[in-house]
Structures are given as C-alpha cells and as structure tokens.
Coordinates of C-alpha atoms and ligand atoms in Angstrom, one line a residue:
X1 CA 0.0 0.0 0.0
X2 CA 1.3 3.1 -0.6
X3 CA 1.7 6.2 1.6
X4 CA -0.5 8.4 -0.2
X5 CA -3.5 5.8 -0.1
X6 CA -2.7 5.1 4.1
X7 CA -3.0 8.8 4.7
X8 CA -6.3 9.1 2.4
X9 CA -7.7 6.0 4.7
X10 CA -6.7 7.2 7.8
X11 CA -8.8 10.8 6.7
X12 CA -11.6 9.1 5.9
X13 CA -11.5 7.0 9.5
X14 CA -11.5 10.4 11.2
X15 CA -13.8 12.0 9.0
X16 CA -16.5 9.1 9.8
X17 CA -15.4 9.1 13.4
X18 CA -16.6 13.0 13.7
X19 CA -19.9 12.3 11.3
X20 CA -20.9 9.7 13.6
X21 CA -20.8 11.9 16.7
X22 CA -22.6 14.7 14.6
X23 CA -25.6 11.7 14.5
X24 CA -25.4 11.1 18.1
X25 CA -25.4 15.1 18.9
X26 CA -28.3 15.4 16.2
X27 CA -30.2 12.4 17.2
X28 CA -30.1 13.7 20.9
X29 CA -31.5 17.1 19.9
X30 CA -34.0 14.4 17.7
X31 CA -32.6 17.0 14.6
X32 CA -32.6 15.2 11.3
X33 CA -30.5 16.7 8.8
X34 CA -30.6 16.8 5.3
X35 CA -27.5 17.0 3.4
X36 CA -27.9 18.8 -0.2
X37 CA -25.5 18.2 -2.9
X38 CA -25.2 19.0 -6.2
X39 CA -23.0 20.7 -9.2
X40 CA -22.7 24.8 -8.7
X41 CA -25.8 26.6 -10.1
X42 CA -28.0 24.0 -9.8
X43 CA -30.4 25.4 -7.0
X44 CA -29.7 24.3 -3.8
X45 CA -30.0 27.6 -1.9
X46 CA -33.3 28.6 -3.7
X47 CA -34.7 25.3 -2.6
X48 CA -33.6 26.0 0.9
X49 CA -35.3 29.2 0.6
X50 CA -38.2 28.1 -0.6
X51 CA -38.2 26.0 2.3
X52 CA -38.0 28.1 5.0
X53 CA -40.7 30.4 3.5
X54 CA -43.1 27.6 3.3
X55 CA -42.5 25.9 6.0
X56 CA -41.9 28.8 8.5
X57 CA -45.0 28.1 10.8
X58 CA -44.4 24.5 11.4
X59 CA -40.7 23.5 10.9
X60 CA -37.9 25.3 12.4
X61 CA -35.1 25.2 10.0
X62 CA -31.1 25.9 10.4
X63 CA -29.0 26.2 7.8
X64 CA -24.9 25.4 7.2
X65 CA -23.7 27.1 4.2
X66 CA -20.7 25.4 2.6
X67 CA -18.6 27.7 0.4
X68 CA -15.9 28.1 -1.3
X69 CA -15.3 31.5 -0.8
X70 CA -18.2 33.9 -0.4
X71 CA -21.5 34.4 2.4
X72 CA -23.6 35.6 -0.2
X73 CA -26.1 32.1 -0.2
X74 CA -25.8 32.0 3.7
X75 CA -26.9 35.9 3.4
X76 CA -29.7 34.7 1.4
X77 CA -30.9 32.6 3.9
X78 CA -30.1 35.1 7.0
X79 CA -32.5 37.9 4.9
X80 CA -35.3 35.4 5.5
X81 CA -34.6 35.2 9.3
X82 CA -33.6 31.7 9.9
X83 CA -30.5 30.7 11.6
X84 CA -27.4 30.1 9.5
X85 CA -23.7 29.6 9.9
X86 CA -21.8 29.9 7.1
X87 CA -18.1 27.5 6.3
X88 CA -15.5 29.0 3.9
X89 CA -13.3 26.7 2.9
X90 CA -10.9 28.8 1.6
X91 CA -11.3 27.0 -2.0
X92 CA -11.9 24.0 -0.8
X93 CA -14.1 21.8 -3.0
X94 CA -16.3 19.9 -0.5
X95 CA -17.7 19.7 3.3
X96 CA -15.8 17.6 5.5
X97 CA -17.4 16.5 9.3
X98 CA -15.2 18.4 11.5
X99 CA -16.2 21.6 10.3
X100 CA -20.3 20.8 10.6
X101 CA -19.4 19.4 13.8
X102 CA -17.5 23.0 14.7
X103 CA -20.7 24.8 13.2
X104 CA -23.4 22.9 14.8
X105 CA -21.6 24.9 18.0
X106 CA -23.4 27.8 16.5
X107 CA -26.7 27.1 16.2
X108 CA -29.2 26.7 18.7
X109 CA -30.6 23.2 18.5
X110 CA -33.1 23.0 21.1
X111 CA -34.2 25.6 18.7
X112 CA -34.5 23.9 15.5
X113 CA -36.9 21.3 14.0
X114 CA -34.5 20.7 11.2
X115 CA -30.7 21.2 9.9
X116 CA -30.5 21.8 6.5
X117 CA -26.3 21.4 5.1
X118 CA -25.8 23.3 1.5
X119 CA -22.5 21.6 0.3
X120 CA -20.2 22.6 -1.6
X121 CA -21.1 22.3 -5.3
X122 CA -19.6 19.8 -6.9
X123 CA -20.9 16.1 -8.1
X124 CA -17.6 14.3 -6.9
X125 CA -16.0 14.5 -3.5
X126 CA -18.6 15.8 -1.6
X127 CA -20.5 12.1 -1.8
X128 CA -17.8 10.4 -0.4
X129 CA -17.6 12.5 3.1
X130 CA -20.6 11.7 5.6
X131 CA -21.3 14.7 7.1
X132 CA -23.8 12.7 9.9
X133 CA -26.5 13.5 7.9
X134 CA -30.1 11.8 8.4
X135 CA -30.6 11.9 4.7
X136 CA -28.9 12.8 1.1
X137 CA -30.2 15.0 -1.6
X138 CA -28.7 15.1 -5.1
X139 CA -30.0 18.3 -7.3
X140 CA -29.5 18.1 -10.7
X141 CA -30.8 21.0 -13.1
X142 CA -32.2 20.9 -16.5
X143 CA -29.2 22.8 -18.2
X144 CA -26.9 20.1 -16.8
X145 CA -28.3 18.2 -18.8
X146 CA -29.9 14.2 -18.7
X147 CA -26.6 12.2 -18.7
X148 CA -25.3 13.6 -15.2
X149 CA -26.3 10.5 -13.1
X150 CA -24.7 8.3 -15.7
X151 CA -21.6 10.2 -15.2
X152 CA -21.4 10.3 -11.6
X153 CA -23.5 7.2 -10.7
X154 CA -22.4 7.3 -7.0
X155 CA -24.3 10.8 -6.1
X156 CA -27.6 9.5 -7.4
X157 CA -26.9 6.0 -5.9
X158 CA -26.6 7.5 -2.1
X159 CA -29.0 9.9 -2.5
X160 CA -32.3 9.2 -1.1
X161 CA -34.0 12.0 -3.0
X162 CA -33.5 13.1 -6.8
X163 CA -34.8 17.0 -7.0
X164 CA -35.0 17.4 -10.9
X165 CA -34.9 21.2 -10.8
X166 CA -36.0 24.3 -12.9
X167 CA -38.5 22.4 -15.1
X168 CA -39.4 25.0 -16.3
X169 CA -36.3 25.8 -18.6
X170 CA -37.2 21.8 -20.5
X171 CA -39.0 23.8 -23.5
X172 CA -36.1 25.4 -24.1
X173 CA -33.1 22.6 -23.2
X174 CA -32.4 19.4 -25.0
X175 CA -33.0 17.2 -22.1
X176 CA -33.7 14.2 -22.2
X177 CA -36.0 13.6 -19.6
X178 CA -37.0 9.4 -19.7
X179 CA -33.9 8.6 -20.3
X180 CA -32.4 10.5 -17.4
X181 CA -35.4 8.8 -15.5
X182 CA -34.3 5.3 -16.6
X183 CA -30.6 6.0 -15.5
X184 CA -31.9 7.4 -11.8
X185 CA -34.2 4.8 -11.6
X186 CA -31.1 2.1 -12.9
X187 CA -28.7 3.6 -10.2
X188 CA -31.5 3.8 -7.0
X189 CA -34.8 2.6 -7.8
X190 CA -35.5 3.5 -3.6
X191 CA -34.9 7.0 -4.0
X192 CA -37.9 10.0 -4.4
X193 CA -37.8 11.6 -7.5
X194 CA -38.5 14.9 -7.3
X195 CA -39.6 17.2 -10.9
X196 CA -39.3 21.2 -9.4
X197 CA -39.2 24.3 -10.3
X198 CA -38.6 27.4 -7.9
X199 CA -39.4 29.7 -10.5
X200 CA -43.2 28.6 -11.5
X201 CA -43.7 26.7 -7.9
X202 CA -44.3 23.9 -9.6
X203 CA -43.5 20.5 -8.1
X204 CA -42.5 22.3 -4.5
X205 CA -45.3 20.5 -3.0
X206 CA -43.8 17.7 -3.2
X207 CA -40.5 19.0 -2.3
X208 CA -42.2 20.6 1.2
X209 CA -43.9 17.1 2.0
X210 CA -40.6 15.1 1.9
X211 CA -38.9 17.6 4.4
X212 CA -42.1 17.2 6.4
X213 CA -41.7 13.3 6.3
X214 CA -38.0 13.8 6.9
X215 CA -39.0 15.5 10.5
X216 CA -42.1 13.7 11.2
X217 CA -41.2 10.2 9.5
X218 CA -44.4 8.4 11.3
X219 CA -46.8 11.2 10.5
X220 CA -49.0 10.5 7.3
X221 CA -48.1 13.6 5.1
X222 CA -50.9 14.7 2.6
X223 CA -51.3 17.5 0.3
Ligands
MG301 MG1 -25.9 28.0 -3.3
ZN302 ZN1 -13.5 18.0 -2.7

C-alpha cells in the first residue's frame, strides 16, 4: 500500500469518526439533517429558501452554508430570518465533518426542528464524506443536462432523494428527460424523485412534504 493511499484511509477514518458523533449530537436534539449536494448553479439555496418560507410556521429550519469562498447564499438565507452559519473553505471543494461538527456549536438546536447542510457544489467528493447526515439529496438541473447521473453514478446512488430542478427551462433545453429517469431509476430505484421548479412553484409541493416526512417520518403527510 502506498503512503499516499494510508493517509487518504486514515482521513476518511476520522472524518466518519466526527460524522458519527454529529448523528449522536443530532439524534439527541431528535434534529434530522438533510445534506444537499449538487454541481454549482444547480439550486440548492433557492430550494432552501423556498423551504424556510413555506415551511416557516411548522418546521424550524437551520441552515450550514458550505462555500468556497463567499457568504452571499448564507446571506440569502439570514435575509429570510432563519438561523445560519456559514463554512468557507478557503477553496476547498467539499464539506468535511469536522467543520459541521465546529458549526453545529453555533446554532441553537433546542431551537431547530431541522438542519439543513448546502455543500459545496460539486458532483464528486462531496459524496464520499458523511457529514452525519439523516438523509442525502442530489440536485440536478435541467441545463446540466440528462446524462449527469450516468456520469457520476455514485451521487444519485446514495441519494435518497432526486430533486430534478428548474423544469421550467425543459421547453427550451435538449433534455432528455426518460432517459435521465431510466438511469436514476437504474442507479436507485429506492430514491424520491422529485420534478421542481422554484421559479413557477411547480412541483415544491412535493419538495415541502418530503422535508415534512424527513421530521415527522411516522406522520401521514398529505397534500
Ligand atoms: Mg448555493
Ligand atoms: Zn472535494
């Protein structure tokens, strides 16, 4: 083995060491978390703010914003009032455990119903670092275009939900939507499947009732 494959190991060791004491913390303050991940540009923060403005009367949401460089999603989120803490990482191309874990000291969690992480975006590395999440989003939008999940297969296969977003722009994009279907549903036949866009509202019902199911999984969630 070589020494650049041992130190890559021992990272991931300690990274899932941290994630799982982020579950234990969460599950203590009975917080799920939802970890969002996706290429840049793809939606994630609108999602999260449709979220929050839905949902504002009956789930408590905190946000960590994962960035590169700038606050300008987390300040997104702080406009609409709900608590956020934002991580630069200074260029770094993906969320790693310890520095959730070192947010979560932010945020009040007896004050929260849910945690909601924006990671980085990318489609590769983030996937391979648990972040102690409760669940996994992958985003994909229309002008990606349909052959994404084919091209990074292990996103869409550890994802519990597919979000399919900005529908609205398929008149106008050569996307192949059934066939991007067939290769989600080839990679994860288990996970939701999600068609939204923030724009028109369209298909955010759906994207509201599995965040409610997420907190409340025993509850019967209805339109
Ligand atoms: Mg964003
Ligand atoms: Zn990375």
């Amino acid at each position: 083995m070589t020494m650049e494959i041992h130190v890559v190991q021992k990272v991931m060791k300690v990274n899932d060491e941290i994630a799982q004491a982020i579950r234990s913390r969460l599950e203590a303050a009975r917080i799920p978390a939802v970890n969002l991940m996706s290429a840049p540009g793809s939606g994630k923060t609108s999602l999260i703010e449709t979220a929050i403005r839905s949902l504002r009367d009956t789930v408590r949401i905190g946000v960590i914003e994962g960035d590169p460089d700038t606050t300008r999603d987390a300040e997104r989120i702080a406009a609409l009032g709900a608590p956020v803490v934002q991580i630069n990482t200074a260029g770094g191309c993906h969320l790693e455990a310890n520095l959730v874990n070192r947010a979560l000291d932010d945020l009040d969690l007896d004050a929260l119903d849910l945690l909601v992480i924006e990671n980085v975006g990318n489609l590769v590395c983030p996937v391979e670092f648990d972040l102690g999440e409760t669940r996994r989003a992958a985003i994909i939008s229309i002008p990606e275009g349909h052959d994404k999940p084919a091209k990074y297969p292990k996103l869409f296969r550890t994802a519990d939900v597919v979000i399919l977003n900005k529908i609205d722009l398929l008149p106008y994009v050569d996307f192949d939507e059934p066939r991007f279907t067939g290769d989600v549903r080839g990679l994860n036949p288990d996970a939701s499947l999600l068609r939204v866009s923030c724009r028109t509202g369209e298909g955010v019902l759906g994207w509201l009732d599995w965040l409610r199911a997420v907190v409340q999984p025993t509850a019967q969630v209805g339109r």
